[in-house]
Amino acid sequence: MREQDIAESTLVTRRGPFRAVAFRDGAEHLALVHGRIRRDDVLVRVHSECLTGDVFGAVRCECGEQLDAALDAIVDEGSGVLVYLRGHEGRGIGLVAKVRTHVLQDEDGLDTVDSATSLGLPVDVRDYRPAARVLRHLGVRSVRLMSNNPDKIAALETHGIRVAARVPLLAPASPDNIRYLTAKRDRLGHVLPQVDTFDVAES
């Protein structure tokens, strides 16, 4: 990475101190580094920006819960990296388009996939190359990736980061998110065993 495209400082949070590594790679992204990280088998979360879930606590998705759980896991472990990728809103379609898909989900009963394609939008155009680049910049060769998405594993490995293990990052299923989680499992191939045990009748 070019020197003018990266900046680092200490970021003290309610969970403790992190090294904040801001970097420009298309969009401007942020890596939060906690503790002394190794080169191999580093606990890592590559998190796609979700303004509605991460910032405002929307419950139709599990994004905010996953972000919190990943940061907690990194702190509990004593070291790790969270890469926050901006420009990934709505799996890359952007905030305005994502809100339009919400209308179709609420009013027409479409799922997260069909609500995008019905607007002529792609299902997923996220680029994980910036995550691989910043991990290499940090000296990381292999990761234990906190993710339920096999495509994310494949993308990182394609760009040179070995995924030594997948660490599940499961948010509880609820009446608010069950349709979303079910679509992610059935349409996008995410590994979400909590969907199988959710009892709609009891919710």
Short mmCIF file of C-alpha atoms in Angstrom, two decimals:
data_model
loop_
_atom_site.label_atom_id
_atom_site.label_comp_id
_atom_site.label_asym_id
_atom_site.label_seq_id
_atom_site.Cartn_x
_atom_site.Cartn_y
_atom_site.Cartn_z
CA MET A 1 0.00 0.00 0.00
CA ARG A 2 1.20 3.51 -0.76
CA GLU A 3 2.12 5.64 2.23
CA GLN A 4 -0.41 8.31 1.27
CA ASP A 5 -3.22 5.73 1.27
CA ILE A 6 -2.80 4.54 4.86
CA ALA A 7 -2.79 6.10 8.33
CA GLU A 8 -2.56 4.55 11.79
CA SER A 9 -3.40 5.70 15.30
CA THR A 10 -4.59 4.40 18.65
CA LEU A 11 -8.35 4.14 19.05
CA VAL A 12 -9.57 3.69 22.61
CA THR A 13 -13.04 2.12 22.72
CA ARG A 14 -15.34 0.86 25.43
CA ARG A 15 -13.77 -2.56 24.82
CA GLY A 16 -10.26 -1.18 25.25
CA PRO A 17 -7.54 0.08 22.92
CA PHE A 18 -7.16 -0.88 19.28
CA ARG A 19 -4.71 0.12 16.61
CA ALA A 20 -6.83 1.83 13.96
CA VAL A 21 -5.48 1.34 10.46
CA ALA A 22 -7.39 3.50 7.98
CA PHE A 23 -6.64 2.74 4.36
CA ARG A 24 -7.81 3.83 0.93
CA ASP A 25 -8.40 1.07 -1.60
CA GLY A 26 -11.25 2.22 -3.80
CA ALA A 27 -13.33 3.27 -0.78
CA GLU A 28 -11.81 4.20 2.58
CA HIS A 29 -11.83 1.25 4.98
CA LEU A 30 -10.70 0.56 8.54
CA ALA A 31 -8.87 -2.30 10.22
CA LEU A 32 -8.98 -2.52 14.01
CA VAL A 33 -6.05 -4.44 15.44
CA HIS A 34 -6.13 -5.66 19.04
CA GLY A 35 -3.11 -6.95 20.90
CA ARG A 36 0.00 -8.45 19.36
CA ILE A 37 -1.01 -10.41 16.30
CA ARG A 38 0.84 -13.39 14.92
CA ARG A 39 1.48 -14.12 11.26
CA ASP A 40 -0.60 -17.28 11.22
CA ASP A 41 -4.04 -18.38 12.45
CA VAL A 42 -5.04 -14.84 13.44
CA LEU A 43 -8.63 -14.41 14.62
CA VAL A 44 -10.17 -12.14 11.96
CA ARG A 45 -13.54 -10.74 11.03
CA VAL A 46 -14.01 -9.17 7.59
CA HIS A 47 -17.18 -7.15 8.10
CA SER A 48 -19.22 -5.56 5.34
CA GLU A 49 -20.57 -2.10 6.09
CA CYS A 50 -24.25 -2.09 7.09
CA LEU A 51 -25.27 1.36 8.27
CA THR A 52 -28.77 0.31 9.30
CA GLY A 53 -27.59 -2.67 11.34
CA ASP A 54 -24.17 -1.56 12.59
CA VAL A 55 -25.09 1.99 13.60
CA PHE A 56 -28.85 2.07 14.10
CA GLY A 57 -29.44 -1.45 15.41
CA ALA A 58 -31.82 -2.68 12.71
CA VAL A 59 -33.13 -6.15 13.57
CA ARG A 60 -34.12 -7.32 10.07
CA CYS A 61 -30.49 -8.41 9.61
CA GLU A 62 -27.86 -9.74 12.01
CA CYS A 63 -25.07 -7.39 10.95
CA GLY A 64 -24.87 -5.27 14.09
CA GLU A 65 -24.95 -8.34 16.32
CA GLN A 66 -22.17 -9.95 14.31
CA LEU A 67 -20.05 -6.81 14.53
CA ASP A 68 -20.41 -6.67 18.31
CA ALA A 69 -19.81 -10.40 18.73
CA ALA A 70 -16.69 -10.30 16.57
CA LEU A 71 -15.15 -7.41 18.51
CA ASP A 72 -15.97 -9.16 21.79
CA ALA A 73 -14.34 -12.38 20.55
CA ILE A 74 -11.19 -10.56 19.48
CA VAL A 75 -10.88 -8.85 22.86
CA ASP A 76 -11.57 -12.11 24.72
CA GLU A 77 -8.86 -13.82 22.69
CA GLY A 78 -6.42 -11.03 23.47
CA SER A 79 -5.54 -10.35 19.84
CA GLY A 80 -7.07 -10.24 16.40
CA VAL A 81 -8.18 -8.02 13.55
CA LEU A 82 -11.51 -6.66 12.42
CA VAL A 83 -11.52 -5.34 8.86
CA TYR A 84 -14.46 -3.03 8.23
CA LEU A 85 -15.11 -2.74 4.50
CA ARG A 86 -17.04 0.30 3.36
CA GLY A 87 -18.89 0.39 0.06
CA HIS A 88 -20.40 -3.01 0.84
CA GLU A 89 -23.82 -1.70 1.83
CA GLY A 90 -26.54 -4.10 0.73
CA ARG A 91 -23.93 -6.59 -0.56
CA GLY A 92 -22.53 -3.79 -2.67
CA ILE A 93 -25.66 -2.23 -4.19
CA GLY A 94 -25.59 0.86 -1.94
CA LEU A 95 -27.83 2.36 0.71
CA VAL A 96 -30.56 3.83 -1.51
CA ALA A 97 -30.99 0.59 -3.42
CA LYS A 98 -30.95 -1.41 -0.20
CA VAL A 99 -33.78 0.64 1.26
CA ARG A 100 -35.74 0.11 -1.95
CA THR A 101 -35.31 -3.65 -1.53
CA HIS A 102 -36.68 -3.34 2.00
CA VAL A 103 -39.90 -1.89 0.58
CA LEU A 104 -40.26 -4.87 -1.75
CA GLN A 105 -39.58 -7.27 1.11
CA ASP A 106 -42.16 -5.61 3.37
CA GLU A 107 -44.89 -4.93 0.82
CA ASP A 108 -44.48 -7.76 -1.72
CA GLY A 109 -42.97 -10.50 0.44
CA LEU A 110 -39.82 -10.82 -1.67
CA ASP A 111 -36.68 -12.15 -0.04
CA THR A 112 -33.32 -10.40 0.09
CA VAL A 113 -32.24 -11.96 -3.21
CA ASP A 114 -35.39 -11.48 -5.30
CA SER A 115 -35.92 -7.95 -4.02
CA ALA A 116 -32.55 -6.99 -5.52
CA THR A 117 -32.88 -8.82 -8.81
CA SER A 118 -36.41 -7.49 -9.35
CA LEU A 119 -34.86 -4.01 -9.42
CA GLY A 120 -32.29 -5.16 -11.97
CA LEU A 121 -29.54 -5.19 -9.33
CA PRO A 122 -26.88 -7.82 -8.73
CA VAL A 123 -27.18 -10.13 -5.73
CA ASP A 124 -23.63 -9.62 -4.45
CA VAL A 125 -20.88 -7.41 -5.88
CA ARG A 126 -18.67 -7.11 -2.81
CA ASP A 127 -14.92 -6.98 -3.39
CA TYR A 128 -12.74 -8.56 -0.71
CA ARG A 129 -9.40 -7.64 -2.25
CA PRO A 130 -8.97 -4.63 0.07
CA ALA A 131 -9.31 -6.93 3.10
CA ALA A 132 -6.62 -9.26 1.77
CA ARG A 133 -4.34 -6.33 1.02
CA VAL A 134 -4.57 -4.81 4.49
CA LEU A 135 -4.09 -8.21 6.13
CA ARG A 136 -0.90 -8.69 4.11
CA HIS A 137 0.15 -5.16 5.11
CA LEU A 138 -0.29 -6.23 8.74
CA GLY A 139 1.87 -9.29 8.15
CA VAL A 140 -0.97 -11.79 8.37
CA ARG A 141 -0.58 -14.96 6.28
CA SER A 142 -3.44 -17.12 7.56
CA VAL A 143 -6.61 -16.48 9.53
CA ARG A 144 -9.31 -18.09 11.56
CA LEU A 145 -12.17 -16.31 9.89
CA MET A 146 -15.29 -15.41 11.81
CA SER A 147 -17.91 -15.90 9.12
CA ASN A 148 -20.87 -18.00 8.05
CA ASN A 149 -20.28 -17.30 4.36
CA PRO A 150 -18.24 -19.83 2.34
CA ASP A 151 -17.92 -17.32 -0.51
CA LYS A 152 -15.98 -14.99 1.77
CA ILE A 153 -13.52 -17.77 2.55
CA ALA A 154 -13.04 -18.49 -1.14
CA ALA A 155 -12.55 -14.80 -1.91
CA LEU A 156 -9.83 -14.31 0.71
CA GLU A 157 -7.99 -17.43 -0.39
CA THR A 158 -8.20 -16.31 -4.02
CA HIS A 159 -6.45 -13.12 -2.97
CA GLY A 160 -3.67 -14.82 -1.04
CA ILE A 161 -4.92 -15.12 2.55
CA ARG A 162 -5.15 -18.72 3.74
CA VAL A 163 -8.21 -19.49 5.86
CA ALA A 164 -7.03 -22.05 8.41
CA ALA A 165 -10.46 -22.37 10.01
CA ARG A 166 -13.94 -20.94 9.83
CA VAL A 167 -15.28 -19.70 13.17
CA PRO A 168 -19.11 -19.53 13.21
CA LEU A 169 -20.56 -16.14 14.07
CA LEU A 170 -24.21 -16.89 14.73
CA ALA A 171 -26.82 -14.37 15.81
CA PRO A 172 -30.04 -15.73 17.32
CA ALA A 173 -32.92 -16.20 14.92
CA SER A 174 -35.97 -14.08 15.73
CA PRO A 175 -39.32 -13.21 14.16
CA ASP A 176 -37.67 -10.06 12.79
CA ASN A 177 -34.76 -11.72 11.02
CA ILE A 178 -35.89 -15.28 10.25
CA ARG A 179 -36.90 -14.54 6.63
CA TYR A 180 -33.56 -12.85 6.01
CA LEU A 181 -31.55 -15.64 7.62
CA THR A 182 -33.52 -18.30 5.77
CA ALA A 183 -32.84 -16.62 2.44
CA LYS A 184 -29.14 -16.33 3.24
CA ARG A 185 -29.04 -20.04 4.06
CA ASP A 186 -31.18 -21.29 1.18
CA ARG A 187 -30.30 -18.81 -1.58
CA LEU A 188 -26.76 -17.72 -0.72
CA GLY A 189 -25.30 -20.81 0.94
CA HIS A 190 -24.52 -19.37 4.36
CA VAL A 191 -24.05 -21.87 7.19
CA LEU A 192 -26.83 -20.91 9.62
CA PRO A 193 -27.90 -23.87 11.79
CA GLN A 194 -29.97 -21.63 14.06
CA VAL A 195 -32.52 -21.32 11.24
CA ASP A 196 -33.27 -25.04 11.47
CA THR A 197 -34.12 -24.83 15.17
CA PHE A 198 -36.25 -21.69 15.02
CA ASP A 199 -39.87 -22.47 15.73
CA VAL A 200 -42.08 -19.97 13.93
CA ALA A 201 -45.12 -21.22 15.82
CA GLU A 202 -43.56 -20.32 19.16
CA SER A 203 -42.28 -16.91 18.10
#
